[in-house]
PDB file of N, CA and C in Angstrom:
ATOM      1  N   UNK A   1       0.137   9.332 -13.125  1.00 93.00           N
ATOM      2  CA  UNK A   1      -0.396  10.049 -12.023  1.00 93.00           C
ATOM      3  C   UNK A   1      -0.449   9.097 -10.824  1.00 93.00           C
ATOM      4  N   UNK A   2       0.038   9.578  -9.696  1.00 96.00           N
ATOM      5  CA  UNK A   2       0.019   8.772  -8.469  1.00 96.00           C
ATOM      6  C   UNK A   2      -1.376   8.820  -7.855  1.00 96.00           C
ATOM      7  N   UNK A   3      -1.860   7.662  -7.478  1.00 97.00           N
ATOM      8  CA  UNK A   3      -3.128   7.546  -6.756  1.00 97.00           C
ATOM      9  C   UNK A   3      -2.779   7.265  -5.295  1.00 97.00           C
ATOM     10  N   UNK A   4      -3.181   8.137  -4.367  1.00 98.00           N
ATOM     11  CA  UNK A   4      -2.895   7.869  -2.954  1.00 98.00           C
ATOM     12  C   UNK A   4      -3.557   6.558  -2.521  1.00 98.00           C
ATOM     13  N   UNK A   5      -2.749   5.600  -2.105  1.00 97.00           N
ATOM     14  CA  UNK A   5      -3.280   4.282  -1.757  1.00 97.00           C
ATOM     15  C   UNK A   5      -4.247   4.359  -0.580  1.00 97.00           C
ATOM     16  N   UNK A   6      -4.065   5.367   0.285  1.00 98.00           N
ATOM     17  CA  UNK A   6      -4.930   5.511   1.456  1.00 98.00           C
ATOM     18  C   UNK A   6      -6.372   5.823   1.048  1.00 98.00           C
ATOM     19  N   UNK A   7      -6.564   6.344  -0.166  1.00 98.00           N
ATOM     20  CA  UNK A   7      -7.903   6.706  -0.626  1.00 98.00           C
ATOM     21  C   UNK A   7      -8.632   5.536  -1.294  1.00 98.00           C
ATOM     22  N   UNK A   8      -7.928   4.437  -1.485  1.00 97.00           N
ATOM     23  CA  UNK A   8      -8.546   3.268  -2.102  1.00 97.00           C
ATOM     24  C   UNK A   8      -9.313   2.461  -1.061  1.00 97.00           C
ATOM     25  N   UNK A   9     -10.418   1.899  -1.467  1.00 98.00           N
ATOM     26  CA  UNK A   9     -11.159   0.960  -0.646  1.00 98.00           C
ATOM     27  C   UNK A   9     -10.213  -0.197  -0.311  1.00 98.00           C
ATOM     28  N   UNK A  10     -10.269  -0.712   0.906  1.00 97.00           N
ATOM     29  CA  UNK A  10      -9.345  -1.783   1.324  1.00 97.00           C
ATOM     30  C   UNK A  10      -9.433  -3.017   0.433  1.00 97.00           C
ATOM     31  N   UNK A  11     -10.628  -3.381   0.024  1.00 98.00           N
ATOM     32  CA  UNK A  11     -10.782  -4.545  -0.848  1.00 98.00           C
ATOM     33  C   UNK A  11     -10.144  -4.283  -2.218  1.00 98.00           C
ATOM     34  N   UNK A  12     -10.319  -3.075  -2.723  1.00 97.00           N
ATOM     35  CA  UNK A  12      -9.715  -2.701  -4.007  1.00 97.00           C
ATOM     36  C   UNK A  12      -8.199  -2.742  -3.909  1.00 97.00           C
ATOM     37  N   UNK A  13      -7.661  -2.205  -2.823  1.00 98.00           N
ATOM     38  CA  UNK A  13      -6.211  -2.209  -2.628  1.00 98.00           C
ATOM     39  C   UNK A  13      -5.686  -3.640  -2.541  1.00 98.00           C
ATOM     40  N   UNK A  14      -6.353  -4.479  -1.788  1.00 98.00           N
ATOM     41  CA  UNK A  14      -5.929  -5.879  -1.671  1.00 98.00           C
ATOM     42  C   UNK A  14      -5.959  -6.564  -3.029  1.00 98.00           C
ATOM     43  N   UNK A  15      -7.016  -6.333  -3.800  1.00 97.00           N
ATOM     44  CA  UNK A  15      -7.100  -6.925  -5.141  1.00 97.00           C
ATOM     45  C   UNK A  15      -5.973  -6.435  -6.040  1.00 97.00           C
ATOM     46  N   UNK A  16      -5.634  -5.163  -5.944  1.00 97.00           N
ATOM     47  CA  UNK A  16      -4.537  -4.603  -6.732  1.00 97.00           C
ATOM     48  C   UNK A  16      -3.207  -5.255  -6.353  1.00 97.00           C
ATOM     49  N   UNK A  17      -2.952  -5.391  -5.055  1.00 97.00           N
ATOM     50  CA  UNK A  17      -1.712  -6.016  -4.590  1.00 97.00           C
ATOM     51  C   UNK A  17      -1.642  -7.476  -5.029  1.00 97.00           C
ATOM     52  N   UNK A  18      -2.743  -8.192  -4.893  1.00 96.00           N
ATOM     53  CA  UNK A  18      -2.765  -9.602  -5.292  1.00 96.00           C
ATOM     54  C   UNK A  18      -2.560  -9.753  -6.796  1.00 96.00           C
ATOM     55  N   UNK A  19      -3.173  -8.886  -7.564  1.00 96.00           N
ATOM     56  CA  UNK A  19      -3.004  -8.925  -9.021  1.00 96.00           C
ATOM     57  C   UNK A  19      -1.551  -8.680  -9.405  1.00 96.00           C
ATOM     58  N   UNK A  20      -0.913  -7.739  -8.725  1.00 96.00           N
ATOM     59  CA  UNK A  20       0.487  -7.444  -9.008  1.00 96.00           C
ATOM     60  C   UNK A  20       1.367  -8.652  -8.698  1.00 96.00           C
ATOM     61  N   UNK A  21       1.123  -9.301  -7.568  1.00 94.00           N
ATOM     62  CA  UNK A  21       1.908 -10.485  -7.196  1.00 94.00           C
ATOM     63  C   UNK A  21       1.735 -11.583  -8.241  1.00 94.00           C
ATOM     64  N   UNK A  22       0.511 -11.774  -8.712  1.00 94.00           N
ATOM     65  CA  UNK A  22       0.264 -12.814  -9.715  1.00 94.00           C
ATOM     66  C   UNK A  22       0.973 -12.517 -11.035  1.00 94.00           C
ATOM     67  N   UNK A  23       1.113 -11.235 -11.390  1.00 91.00           N
ATOM     68  CA  UNK A  23       1.789 -10.846 -12.631  1.00 91.00           C
ATOM     69  C   UNK A  23       3.299 -10.789 -12.479  1.00 91.00           C
ATOM     70  N   UNK A  24       3.774 -10.798 -11.245  1.00 81.00           N
ATOM     71  CA  UNK A  24       5.183 -10.576 -10.941  1.00 81.00           C
ATOM     72  C   UNK A  24       6.110 -11.600 -11.579  1.00 81.00           C
ATOM     73  N   UNK A  25       5.693 -12.854 -11.664  1.00 66.00           N
ATOM     74  CA  UNK A  25       6.558 -13.877 -12.243  1.00 66.00           C
ATOM     75  C   UNK A  25       7.376 -14.600 -11.198  1.00 66.00           C
ATOM     76  N   UNK A  26       8.476 -15.169 -11.630  1.00 58.00           N
ATOM     77  CA  UNK A  26       9.321 -15.995 -10.776  1.00 58.00           C
ATOM     78  C   UNK A  26      10.099 -15.151  -9.782  1.00 58.00           C
ATOM     79  N   UNK A  27      10.164 -15.632  -8.555  1.00 65.00           N
ATOM     80  CA  UNK A  27      10.938 -14.981  -7.509  1.00 65.00           C
ATOM     81  C   UNK A  27      12.298 -15.662  -7.437  1.00 65.00           C
ATOM     82  N   UNK A  28      13.348 -14.912  -7.702  1.00 60.00           N
ATOM     83  CA  UNK A  28      14.692 -15.488  -7.701  1.00 60.00           C
ATOM     84  C   UNK A  28      15.421 -15.267  -6.380  1.00 60.00           C
ATOM     85  N   UNK A  29      14.691 -14.888  -5.337  1.00 71.00           N
ATOM     86  CA  UNK A  29      15.309 -14.679  -4.036  1.00 71.00           C
ATOM     87  C   UNK A  29      15.793 -15.984  -3.436  1.00 71.00           C
ATOM     88  N   UNK A  30      16.608 -15.863  -2.403  1.00 78.00           N
ATOM     89  CA  UNK A  30      17.169 -17.055  -1.772  1.00 78.00           C
ATOM     90  C   UNK A  30      16.106 -17.837  -0.999  1.00 78.00           C
ATOM     91  N   UNK A  31      15.025 -17.159  -0.641  1.00 82.00           N
ATOM     92  CA  UNK A  31      13.959 -17.816   0.117  1.00 82.00           C
ATOM     93  C   UNK A  31      12.629 -17.534  -0.574  1.00 82.00           C
ATOM     94  N   UNK A  32      11.906 -18.575  -0.910  1.00 85.00           N
ATOM     95  CA  UNK A  32      10.608 -18.415  -1.573  1.00 85.00           C
ATOM     96  C   UNK A  32       9.578 -17.915  -0.558  1.00 85.00           C
ATOM     97  N   UNK A  33       8.855 -16.864  -0.917  1.00 89.00           N
ATOM     98  CA  UNK A  33       7.828 -16.310  -0.045  1.00 89.00           C
ATOM     99  C   UNK A  33       6.455 -16.814  -0.480  1.00 89.00           C
ATOM    100  N   UNK A  34       5.571 -16.935   0.479  1.00 91.00           N
ATOM    101  CA  UNK A  34       4.202 -17.329   0.150  1.00 91.00           C
ATOM    102  C   UNK A  34       3.490 -16.155  -0.518  1.00 91.00           C
ATOM    103  N   UNK A  35       2.372 -16.448  -1.140  1.00 93.00           N
ATOM    104  CA  UNK A  35       1.564 -15.417  -1.784  1.00 93.00           C
ATOM    105  C   UNK A  35       1.195 -14.323  -0.778  1.00 93.00           C
ATOM    106  N   UNK A  36       0.725 -14.731   0.398  1.00 94.00           N
ATOM    107  CA  UNK A  36       0.322 -13.772   1.436  1.00 94.00           C
ATOM    108  C   UNK A  36       1.504 -12.927   1.898  1.00 94.00           C
ATOM    109  N   UNK A  37       2.683 -13.542   2.017  1.00 94.00           N
ATOM    110  CA  UNK A  37       3.874 -12.792   2.420  1.00 94.00           C
ATOM    111  C   UNK A  37       4.241 -11.745   1.373  1.00 94.00           C
ATOM    112  N   UNK A  38       4.107 -12.089   0.101  1.00 93.00           N
ATOM    113  CA  UNK A  38       4.406 -11.134  -0.970  1.00 93.00           C
ATOM    114  C   UNK A  38       3.423  -9.967  -0.940  1.00 93.00           C
ATOM    115  N   UNK A  39       2.145 -10.269  -0.736  1.00 95.00           N
ATOM    116  CA  UNK A  39       1.133  -9.210  -0.657  1.00 95.00           C
ATOM    117  C   UNK A  39       1.427  -8.304   0.536  1.00 95.00           C
ATOM    118  N   UNK A  40       1.748  -8.889   1.685  1.00 96.00           N
ATOM    119  CA  UNK A  40       2.067  -8.100   2.880  1.00 96.00           C
ATOM    120  C   UNK A  40       3.317  -7.258   2.682  1.00 96.00           C
ATOM    121  N   UNK A  41       4.310  -7.796   1.976  1.00 94.00           N
ATOM    122  CA  UNK A  41       5.533  -7.035   1.703  1.00 94.00           C
ATOM    123  C   UNK A  41       5.226  -5.818   0.832  1.00 94.00           C
ATOM    124  N   UNK A  42       4.360  -6.001  -0.162  1.00 96.00           N
ATOM    125  CA  UNK A  42       3.964  -4.867  -1.004  1.00 96.00           C
ATOM    126  C   UNK A  42       3.218  -3.820  -0.188  1.00 96.00           C
ATOM    127  N   UNK A  43       2.335  -4.270   0.697  1.00 97.00           N
ATOM    128  CA  UNK A  43       1.577  -3.330   1.537  1.00 97.00           C
ATOM    129  C   UNK A  43       2.539  -2.520   2.415  1.00 97.00           C
ATOM    130  N   UNK A  44       3.546  -3.189   2.959  1.00 97.00           N
ATOM    131  CA  UNK A  44       4.548  -2.504   3.781  1.00 97.00           C
ATOM    132  C   UNK A  44       5.317  -1.476   2.960  1.00 97.00           C
ATOM    133  N   UNK A  45       5.672  -1.838   1.725  1.00 97.00           N
ATOM    134  CA  UNK A  45       6.383  -0.902   0.851  1.00 97.00           C
ATOM    135  C   UNK A  45       5.507   0.301   0.499  1.00 97.00           C
ATOM    136  N   UNK A  46       4.217   0.080   0.311  1.00 98.00           N
ATOM    137  CA  UNK A  46       3.295   1.200   0.070  1.00 98.00           C
ATOM    138  C   UNK A  46       3.253   2.119   1.285  1.00 98.00           C
ATOM    139  N   UNK A  47       3.102   1.528   2.457  1.00 98.00           N
ATOM    140  CA  UNK A  47       3.002   2.307   3.691  1.00 98.00           C
ATOM    141  C   UNK A  47       4.260   3.118   3.960  1.00 98.00           C
ATOM    142  N   UNK A  48       5.416   2.591   3.560  1.00 98.00           N
ATOM    143  CA  UNK A  48       6.679   3.305   3.789  1.00 98.00           C
ATOM    144  C   UNK A  48       7.001   4.301   2.675  1.00 98.00           C
ATOM    145  N   UNK A  49       6.229   4.261   1.590  1.00 97.00           N
ATOM    146  CA  UNK A  49       6.460   5.194   0.489  1.00 97.00           C
ATOM    147  C   UNK A  49       7.486   4.727  -0.520  1.00 97.00           C
ATOM    148  N   UNK A  50       7.932   3.475  -0.412  1.00 97.00           N
ATOM    149  CA  UNK A  50       8.916   2.943  -1.363  1.00 97.00           C
ATOM    150  C   UNK A  50       8.299   2.669  -2.730  1.00 97.00           C
ATOM    151  N   UNK A  51       7.012   2.300  -2.738  1.00 97.00           N
ATOM    152  CA  UNK A  51       6.301   2.093  -4.002  1.00 97.00           C
ATOM    153  C   UNK A  51       5.030   2.934  -3.986  1.00 97.00           C
ATOM    154  N   UNK A  52       4.509   3.207  -5.176  1.00 98.00           N
ATOM    155  CA  UNK A  52       3.303   4.017  -5.306  1.00 98.00           C
ATOM    156  C   UNK A  52       2.335   3.342  -6.270  1.00 98.00           C
ATOM    157  N   UNK A  53       1.065   3.690  -6.150  1.00 98.00           N
ATOM    158  CA  UNK A  53       0.041   3.241  -7.089  1.00 98.00           C
ATOM    159  C   UNK A  53      -0.019   4.296  -8.189  1.00 98.00           C
ATOM    160  N   UNK A  54       0.150   3.845  -9.428  1.00 97.00           N
ATOM    161  CA  UNK A  54       0.219   4.775 -10.555  1.00 97.00           C
ATOM    162  C   UNK A  54      -0.869   4.440 -11.568  1.00 97.00           C
ATOM    163  N   UNK A  55      -1.585   5.481 -11.998  1.00 96.00           N
ATOM    164  CA  UNK A  55      -2.571   5.328 -13.067  1.00 96.00           C
ATOM    165  C   UNK A  55      -1.958   5.861 -14.350  1.00 96.00           C
ATOM    166  N   UNK A  56      -1.999   5.064 -15.400  1.00 92.00           N
ATOM    167  CA  UNK A  56      -1.515   5.476 -16.716  1.00 92.00           C
ATOM    168  C   UNK A  56      -2.706   5.881 -17.568  1.00 92.00           C
ATOM    169  N   UNK A  57      -2.778   7.163 -17.888  1.00 92.00           N
ATOM    170  CA  UNK A  57      -3.855   7.636 -18.757  1.00 92.00           C
ATOM    171  C   UNK A  57      -3.696   7.054 -20.155  1.00 92.00           C
ATOM    172  N   UNK A  58      -2.449   6.920 -20.594  1.00 91.00           N
ATOM    173  CA  UNK A  58      -2.178   6.388 -21.926  1.00 91.00           C
ATOM    174  C   UNK A  58      -2.706   4.965 -22.076  1.00 91.00           C
ATOM    175  N   UNK A  59      -2.400   4.122 -21.075  1.00 92.00           N
ATOM    176  CA  UNK A  59      -2.791   2.714 -21.136  1.00 92.00           C
ATOM    177  C   UNK A  59      -4.093   2.420 -20.391  1.00 92.00           C
ATOM    178  N   UNK A  60      -4.635   3.433 -19.731  1.00 95.00           N
ATOM    179  CA  UNK A  60      -5.840   3.273 -18.917  1.00 95.00           C
ATOM    180  C   UNK A  60      -5.719   2.079 -17.983  1.00 95.00           C
ATOM    181  N   UNK A  61      -4.608   2.069 -17.235  1.00 95.00           N
ATOM    182  CA  UNK A  61      -4.339   0.959 -16.323  1.00 95.00           C
ATOM    183  C   UNK A  61      -3.727   1.478 -15.027  1.00 95.00           C
ATOM    184  N   UNK A  62      -3.781   0.626 -14.017  1.00 95.00           N
ATOM    185  CA  UNK A  62      -3.204   0.931 -12.712  1.00 95.00           C
ATOM    186  C   UNK A  62      -2.084  -0.060 -12.462  1.00 95.00           C
ATOM    187  N   UNK A  63      -0.975   0.433 -11.893  1.00 94.00           N
ATOM    188  CA  UNK A  63       0.162  -0.434 -11.632  1.00 94.00           C
ATOM    189  C   UNK A  63       0.857   0.032 -10.362  1.00 94.00           C
ATOM    190  N   UNK A  64       1.748  -0.794  -9.855  1.00 96.00           N
ATOM    191  CA  UNK A  64       2.618  -0.422  -8.747  1.00 96.00           C
ATOM    192  C   UNK A  64       3.994  -0.141  -9.315  1.00 96.00           C
ATOM    193  N   UNK A  65       4.652   0.883  -8.766  1.00 95.00           N
ATOM    194  CA  UNK A  65       5.953   1.276  -9.291  1.00 95.00           C
ATOM    195  C   UNK A  65       6.790   1.820  -8.135  1.00 95.00           C
ATOM    196  N   UNK A  66       8.095   1.552  -8.163  1.00 96.00           N
ATOM    197  CA  UNK A  66       8.947   2.142  -7.130  1.00 96.00           C
ATOM    198  C   UNK A  66       8.931   3.653  -7.317  1.00 96.00           C
ATOM    199  N   UNK A  67       9.055   4.370  -6.226  1.00 97.00           N
ATOM    200  CA  UNK A  67       9.023   5.827  -6.306  1.00 97.00           C
ATOM    201  C   UNK A  67      10.186   6.341  -7.151  1.00 97.00           C
ATOM    202  N   UNK A  68      11.343   5.651  -7.093  1.00 96.00           N
ATOM    203  CA  UNK A  68      12.489   6.054  -7.906  1.00 96.00           C
ATOM    204  C   UNK A  68      12.178   5.902  -9.389  1.00 96.00           C
ATOM    205  N   UNK A  69      11.571   4.781  -9.771  1.00 94.00           N
ATOM    206  CA  UNK A  69      11.209   4.568 -11.176  1.00 94.00           C
ATOM    207  C   UNK A  69      10.179   5.592 -11.637  1.00 94.00           C
ATOM    208  N   UNK A  70       9.226   5.911 -10.770  1.00 95.00           N
ATOM    209  CA  UNK A  70       8.211   6.897 -11.133  1.00 95.00           C
ATOM    210  C   UNK A  70       8.853   8.254 -11.374  1.00 95.00           C
ATOM    211  N   UNK A  71       9.744   8.675 -10.465  1.00 94.00           N
ATOM    212  CA  UNK A  71      10.414   9.973 -10.624  1.00 94.00           C
ATOM    213  C   UNK A  71      11.279   9.995 -11.874  1.00 94.00           C
ATOM    214  N   UNK A  72      11.981   8.897 -12.143  1.00 94.00           N
ATOM    215  CA  UNK A  72      12.821   8.821 -13.345  1.00 94.00           C
ATOM    216  C   UNK A  72      11.959   8.906 -14.598  1.00 94.00           C
ATOM    217  N   UNK A  73      10.833   8.233 -14.589  1.00 90.00           N
ATOM    218  CA  UNK A  73       9.923   8.264 -15.737  1.00 90.00           C
ATOM    219  C   UNK A  73       9.373   9.671 -15.948  1.00 90.00           C
ATOM    220  N   UNK A  74       9.046  10.341 -14.863  1.00 88.00           N
ATOM    221  CA  UNK A  74       8.513  11.698 -14.966  1.00 88.00           C
ATOM    222  C   UNK A  74       9.556  12.672 -15.499  1.00 88.00           C
ATOM    223  N   UNK A  75      10.799  12.525 -15.033  1.00 87.00           N
ATOM    224  CA  UNK A  75      11.846  13.440 -15.503  1.00 87.00           C
ATOM    225  C   UNK A  75      12.199  13.178 -16.962  1.00 87.00           C
ATOM    226  N   UNK A  76      12.105  11.931 -17.407  1.00 84.00           N
ATOM    227  CA  UNK A  76      12.421  11.630 -18.809  1.00 84.00           C
ATOM    228  C   UNK A  76      11.327  12.132 -19.746  1.00 84.00           C
ATOM    229  N   UNK A  77      10.087  12.195 -19.272  1.00 75.00           N
ATOM    230  CA  UNK A  77       9.007  12.712 -20.115  1.00 75.00           C
ATOM    231  C   UNK A  77       8.995  14.232 -20.142  1.00 75.00           C
ATOM    232  N   UNK A  78       9.681  14.860 -19.198  1.00 72.00           N
ATOM    233  CA  UNK A  78       9.757  16.318 -19.155  1.00 72.00           C
ATOM    234  C   UNK A  78      10.798  16.861 -20.123  1.00 72.00           C
ATOM    235  N   UNK A  79      11.711  16.007 -20.557  1.00 65.00           N
ATOM    236  CA  UNK A  79      12.806  16.458 -21.426  1.00 65.00           C
ATOM    237  C   UNK A  79      12.345  16.669 -22.835  1.00 65.00           C
TER     238      UNK A  79
END
């Protein structure tokens, strides 16, 4: 289930973004980004609708997911 990020408390949203960056692992890009830059990039992707905040009832957890991955996951569970 998608949780509208706009409805989250700003501190909660920041903590979620920071937690995701910490779990992300190694960045294999050509240019290493700072922690703050990664958090800001995620915030920009949320604002543009490229990624969404997803709550998993099964795992009772919250995660970030690309909108394409979310739609693909939803269509595969409908089959």
